[in-house]
């Protein structure tokens, strides 16, 4: 029994000595300045990437080409022969594609942003003709199509 107690007390003494020595070692270290952590580096990197995108990357959401939207506006006025309906259609197509016949949004093509592959192969005036027929069949008028677009966000 005395042997067990002696062994236990010796172990306890070693543990206490070890803890005391570690305490002195820890207290004798000089304080170091805080380092920039990995999180701070990530924040800087992401900020630089965002700034780079805004400065150097072009907007490819609508295909750039030397097209004249005024020609398409005139064509719409001639085809519809109604100022109110023409201006409704111009507003609708300006919001949809900026009157760009090369515009594409996923599987939607051209000035009217229709889901027909045909629109990707024809010129702007044929796209407008297609869009007028579509709007007349589906909504009854160009202004009704514009109102639907304003409410739902699509036509």
Backbone as numpy.savetxt, mean C-alpha at the origin, in Angstrom:
# Nx Ny Nz CAx CAy CAz Cx Cy Cz
25.81 -38.57 61.63 24.98 -37.39 61.63 25.86 -36.15 61.63
26.94 -36.15 62.40 27.84 -35.01 62.46 28.51 -34.83 61.11
28.82 -35.93 60.44 29.44 -35.84 59.12 28.51 -35.16 58.12
27.23 -35.53 58.16 26.26 -34.92 57.27 26.15 -33.43 57.54
26.12 -33.04 58.81 26.01 -31.63 59.18 27.26 -30.89 58.73
28.42 -31.50 58.91 29.67 -30.85 58.53 29.71 -30.66 57.01
29.28 -31.66 56.28 29.26 -31.55 54.83 28.28 -30.46 54.39
27.13 -30.41 55.01 26.11 -29.41 54.68 26.60 -28.01 55.00
27.23 -27.82 56.16 27.71 -26.50 56.56 28.85 -26.05 55.65
29.70 -27.00 55.22 30.80 -26.66 54.32 30.24 -26.20 52.96
29.19 -26.88 52.47 28.56 -26.48 51.22 27.94 -25.10 51.34
27.31 -24.83 52.46 26.70 -23.54 52.70 27.75 -22.44 52.75
28.89 -22.72 53.37 29.98 -21.77 53.48 30.55 -21.47 52.09
30.72 -22.49 51.25 31.22 -22.29 49.89 30.24 -21.43 49.07
28.97 -21.68 49.22 27.96 -20.91 48.49 27.99 -19.46 48.92
28.10 -19.21 50.21 28.13 -17.85 50.74 29.39 -17.13 50.26
30.52 -17.81 50.30 31.77 -17.21 49.84 31.70 -16.88 48.36
31.17 -17.79 47.58 31.06 -17.59 46.14 30.15 -16.39 45.84
29.02 -16.29 46.52 28.10 -15.18 46.32 28.75 -13.86 46.72
29.52 -13.85 47.82 30.18 -12.63 48.27 31.24 -12.20 47.27
32.02 -13.15 46.75 33.04 -12.81 45.77 32.40 -12.26 44.48
31.32 -12.89 44.03 30.63 -12.40 42.83 30.06 -11.02 43.04
29.59 -10.75 44.26 29.05 -9.43 44.57 30.14 -8.38 44.43
31.36 -8.67 44.92 32.46 -7.72 44.81 32.88 -7.53 43.36
32.87 -8.61 42.59 33.25 -8.52 41.18 32.23 -7.67 40.42
30.96 -7.89 40.68 29.90 -7.13 40.01 29.98 -5.67 40.40
30.20 -5.37 41.66 30.24 -3.98 42.11 31.48 -3.24 41.62
32.57 -3.94 41.33 33.80 -3.30 40.88 33.81 -2.97 39.39
32.85 -3.48 38.61 32.79 -3.16 37.19 32.31 -1.73 37.00
32.90 -1.05 36.00 32.47 0.32 35.69 31.20 0.25 34.85
30.37 1.25 35.01 29.14 1.33 34.22 29.50 1.69 32.79
28.89 0.98 31.83 29.13 1.25 30.42 27.97 2.05 29.85
28.25 2.89 28.83 27.15 3.63 28.22 26.22 2.66 27.49
24.92 2.98 27.45 23.99 2.08 26.76 24.30 2.02 25.27
24.20 0.82 24.72 24.45 0.62 23.30 23.15 0.73 22.53
23.26 1.13 21.26 22.08 1.15 20.40 21.65 -0.29 20.17
20.48 -0.60 20.61 20.00 -1.97 20.50 19.60 -2.29 19.08
19.32 -3.55 18.86 18.91 -4.02 17.55 17.60 -3.37 17.12
16.72 -3.11 18.08 15.44 -2.46 17.77 15.63 -1.07 17.21
16.54 -0.30 17.78 16.79 1.06 17.31 17.38 1.03 15.90
18.25 0.07 15.64 18.83 -0.07 14.29 17.75 -0.40 13.27
16.81 -1.27 13.64 15.73 -1.63 12.73 14.86 -0.42 12.42
14.58 0.40 13.42 13.76 1.59 13.21 14.44 2.53 12.23
15.74 2.74 12.38 16.48 3.61 11.47 16.48 3.04 10.05
16.67 1.75 9.92 16.70 1.12 8.61 15.36 1.26 7.91
14.28 1.00 8.62 12.94 1.12 8.04 12.65 2.57 7.65
13.06 3.51 8.49 12.85 4.93 8.18 13.60 5.33 6.91
14.84 4.84 6.77 15.61 5.14 5.57 14.97 4.53 4.32
14.45 3.31 4.43 13.78 2.66 3.29 12.52 3.42 2.87
11.76 3.89 3.84 10.55 4.66 3.52 10.93 5.96 2.83
11.94 6.66 3.35 12.38 7.90 2.73 12.88 7.64 1.31
13.62 6.57 1.11 14.12 6.20 -0.22 12.96 5.98 -1.19
11.91 5.28 -0.73 10.75 5.02 -1.57 10.08 6.31 -2.02
9.90 7.25 -1.09 9.24 8.50 -1.45 10.07 9.35 -2.39
11.38 9.26 -2.29 12.24 10.13 -3.10 12.53 9.53 -4.47
12.88 8.25 -4.54 13.43 7.68 -5.76 12.51 6.76 -6.54
11.48 6.19 -5.93 10.64 5.20 -6.61 9.47 5.90 -7.28
9.21 5.58 -8.55 8.12 6.19 -9.31 6.81 5.47 -9.04
5.72 6.20 -9.28 4.38 5.63 -9.13 4.02 4.91 -10.42
3.86 3.59 -10.35 3.51 2.79 -11.51 2.06 2.31 -11.45
1.22 2.93 -10.61 -0.15 2.47 -10.50 -0.93 2.74 -11.78
-0.58 3.78 -12.52 -1.18 4.05 -13.80 -0.06 4.16 -14.81
-0.18 3.46 -15.92 0.89 3.46 -16.93 1.10 4.86 -17.47
2.37 5.27 -17.55 2.68 6.61 -18.06 2.87 6.52 -19.58
2.24 7.45 -20.25 2.35 7.51 -21.70 1.94 8.91 -22.11
2.34 9.32 -23.27 1.96 10.64 -23.77 0.56 10.56 -24.36
-0.43 10.56 -23.54 -1.80 10.54 -24.00 -2.45 11.87 -23.64
-3.52 12.20 -24.32 -4.20 13.47 -24.13 -5.60 13.22 -23.58
-5.80 13.40 -22.28 -7.14 13.18 -21.72 -8.18 14.11 -22.32
-7.77 15.29 -22.77 -8.76 16.22 -23.34 -9.37 15.65 -24.61
-8.61 14.88 -25.40 -9.18 14.25 -26.59 -10.28 13.27 -26.21
-10.06 12.54 -25.14 -11.06 11.57 -24.72 -12.28 12.28 -24.12
-12.06 13.40 -23.46 -13.20 14.18 -22.94 -14.05 14.70 -24.09
-13.40 15.20 -25.13 -14.13 15.68 -26.31 -14.89 14.54 -26.98
-14.25 13.39 -27.05 -14.90 12.23 -27.67 -16.15 11.84 -26.88
-16.06 11.87 -25.56 -17.23 11.54 -24.72 -18.35 12.55 -24.96
-18.02 13.84 -25.03 -19.03 14.87 -25.30 -19.71 14.64 -26.64
-18.94 14.29 -27.66 -19.51 14.05 -28.99 -20.39 12.81 -28.99
-19.94 11.75 -28.35 -20.70 10.49 -28.35 -22.00 10.60 -27.57
-21.98 11.22 -26.42 -23.18 11.26 -25.58 -24.12 12.39 -25.96
-23.61 13.50 -26.47 -24.41 14.66 -26.86 -25.33 15.15 -25.76
-24.90 14.98 -24.52 -25.63 15.47 -23.35 -24.58 15.88 -22.32
-24.57 17.19 -22.00 -23.51 17.70 -21.12 -23.53 17.03 -19.75
-24.69 16.86 -19.18 -24.79 16.28 -17.83 -24.25 14.85 -17.83
-24.72 14.04 -18.77 -24.26 12.66 -18.84 -22.76 12.59 -19.16
-22.31 13.47 -20.05 -20.89 13.48 -20.43 -20.02 13.83 -19.23
-20.41 14.84 -18.48 -19.60 15.22 -17.33 -19.62 14.15 -16.23
-20.74 13.45 -16.09 -20.78 12.33 -15.13 -19.80 11.24 -15.55
-19.79 10.92 -16.85 -18.88 9.88 -17.34 -17.42 10.32 -17.24
-17.15 11.58 -17.54 -15.78 12.10 -17.42 -15.31 12.03 -15.97
-16.18 12.42 -15.03 -15.82 12.33 -13.60 -15.55 10.88 -13.19
-16.40 9.98 -13.67 -16.24 8.56 -13.33 -14.92 8.00 -13.87
-14.63 8.27 -15.14 -13.42 7.72 -15.75 -12.16 8.42 -15.26
-12.28 9.67 -14.86 -11.12 10.35 -14.27 -10.78 9.72 -12.93
-11.80 9.40 -12.15 -11.57 8.76 -10.85 -11.03 7.34 -11.03
-11.52 6.63 -12.04 -11.13 5.24 -12.25 -9.73 5.10 -12.84
-9.44 5.88 -13.90 -8.19 5.62 -14.63 -7.46 6.88 -15.08
-7.94 8.03 -14.67 -7.38 9.31 -15.14 -7.44 9.40 -16.66
-8.43 8.76 -17.24 -8.66 8.71 -18.69 -7.43 8.18 -19.44
-6.75 7.23 -18.83 -5.57 6.63 -19.44 -5.95 5.27 -20.04
-5.82 5.10 -21.36 -6.20 3.83 -21.98 -5.27 2.67 -21.61
-4.09 2.95 -21.07 -3.14 1.90 -20.67 -3.24 1.58 -19.18
-4.18 2.19 -18.48 -4.32 1.96 -17.04 -4.70 0.50 -16.78
-4.17 -0.02 -15.68 -4.48 -1.40 -15.30 -4.48 -1.50 -13.79
-5.48 -2.18 -13.27 -5.59 -2.41 -11.84 -5.99 -3.87 -11.65
-5.00 -4.72 -11.44 -5.27 -6.14 -11.32 -5.77 -6.70 -12.64
-7.00 -7.18 -12.66 -7.57 -7.74 -13.89 -8.51 -6.75 -14.58
-8.43 -5.47 -14.22 -9.26 -4.43 -14.83 -8.40 -3.57 -15.74
-8.93 -3.26 -16.93 -8.13 -2.62 -17.97 -8.77 -1.35 -18.49
-7.91 -0.47 -18.99 -8.32 0.67 -19.80 -9.01 1.79 -19.06
-9.58 2.68 -19.86 -10.26 3.86 -19.32 -11.44 3.48 -18.44
-12.32 2.54 -18.86 -13.45 2.20 -18.00 -13.12 1.21 -16.89
-11.88 0.69 -16.87 -11.46 -0.30 -15.88 -12.41 -1.49 -15.85
-12.65 -2.06 -17.03 -13.50 -3.24 -17.16 -12.68 -4.50 -17.04
-13.35 -5.61 -16.78 -12.66 -6.90 -16.60 -12.50 -7.65 -17.91
-12.63 -6.98 -19.02 -12.51 -7.63 -20.32 -11.09 -7.45 -20.86
-10.47 -8.55 -21.31 -9.14 -8.49 -21.93 -9.18 -7.66 -23.21
-10.36 -7.58 -23.81 -10.54 -6.78 -25.02 -10.06 -5.34 -24.79
-10.32 -4.81 -23.62 -9.95 -3.43 -23.31 -8.44 -3.21 -23.30
-7.67 -4.26 -23.07 -6.21 -4.11 -23.06 -5.64 -4.06 -24.47
-6.45 -4.46 -25.48 -5.95 -4.55 -26.85 -6.43 -3.43 -27.77
-7.41 -2.63 -27.34 -7.98 -1.61 -28.23 -7.60 -0.21 -27.78
-7.83 0.77 -28.67 -7.48 2.15 -28.34 -8.52 2.78 -27.41
-8.26 4.01 -26.98 -9.09 4.68 -25.98 -10.52 4.94 -26.42
-10.73 5.27 -27.68 -12.10 5.56 -28.14 -12.96 4.30 -28.11
-12.40 3.17 -28.48 -13.16 1.91 -28.41 -13.42 1.51 -26.96
-12.49 1.82 -26.08 -12.70 1.56 -24.65 -13.86 2.40 -24.12
-13.92 3.66 -24.56 -15.01 4.54 -24.13 -16.34 4.02 -24.66
-16.39 3.61 -25.93 -17.61 3.03 -26.49 -18.06 1.82 -25.68
-17.11 0.94 -25.35 -17.42 -0.24 -24.55 -17.99 0.18 -23.20
-17.36 1.19 -22.57 -17.80 1.65 -21.25 -19.18 2.28 -21.27
-19.49 3.02 -22.34 -20.81 3.64 -22.46 -21.88 2.54 -22.56
-21.65 1.55 -23.41 -22.61 0.44 -23.54 -22.77 -0.30 -22.21
-21.67 -0.53 -21.53 -21.72 -1.23 -20.24 -22.55 -0.44 -19.24
-22.28 0.86 -19.12 -23.01 1.67 -18.15 -24.49 1.78 -18.48
-24.83 1.89 -19.77 -26.24 1.95 -20.17 -26.95 0.64 -19.84
-26.30 -0.48 -20.11 -26.92 -1.78 -19.83 -27.04 -2.05 -18.33
-26.04 -1.68 -17.57 -26.04 -2.02 -16.14 -26.76 -0.99 -15.28
-26.55 0.32 -15.55 -27.08 1.36 -14.67 -28.16 2.23 -15.31
-28.26 2.22 -16.62 -29.27 3.02 -17.29 -28.78 4.39 -17.72
-27.79 4.94 -17.04 -27.23 6.23 -17.41 -25.83 6.38 -16.82
-25.13 7.37 -17.32 -23.77 7.61 -16.83 -23.79 8.20 -15.42
-24.78 9.05 -15.15 -24.88 9.66 -13.81 -25.25 8.60 -12.76
-26.06 7.63 -13.14 -26.39 6.54 -12.21 -25.15 5.71 -11.92
-24.31 5.51 -12.94 -23.05 4.77 -12.73 -22.12 5.56 -11.81
-22.06 6.88 -12.01 -21.23 7.72 -11.14 -21.74 7.70 -9.70
-23.05 7.77 -9.51 -23.61 7.71 -8.16 -23.30 6.37 -7.49
-23.41 5.29 -8.26 -23.06 3.98 -7.72 -21.59 3.94 -7.31
-20.72 4.51 -8.14 -19.29 4.56 -7.83 -19.03 5.35 -6.55
-19.73 6.47 -6.39 -19.54 7.30 -5.19 -19.99 6.57 -3.93
-21.01 5.76 -4.04 -21.54 5.04 -2.87 -20.72 3.79 -2.59
-20.45 2.98 -3.60 -19.81 1.68 -3.41 -18.29 1.71 -3.60
-17.76 2.66 -4.39 -16.34 2.69 -4.66 -15.95 1.88 -5.89
-16.93 1.34 -6.59 -16.70 0.60 -7.83 -17.94 0.75 -8.71
-17.80 0.43 -9.97 -18.97 0.45 -10.86 -18.91 -0.71 -11.84
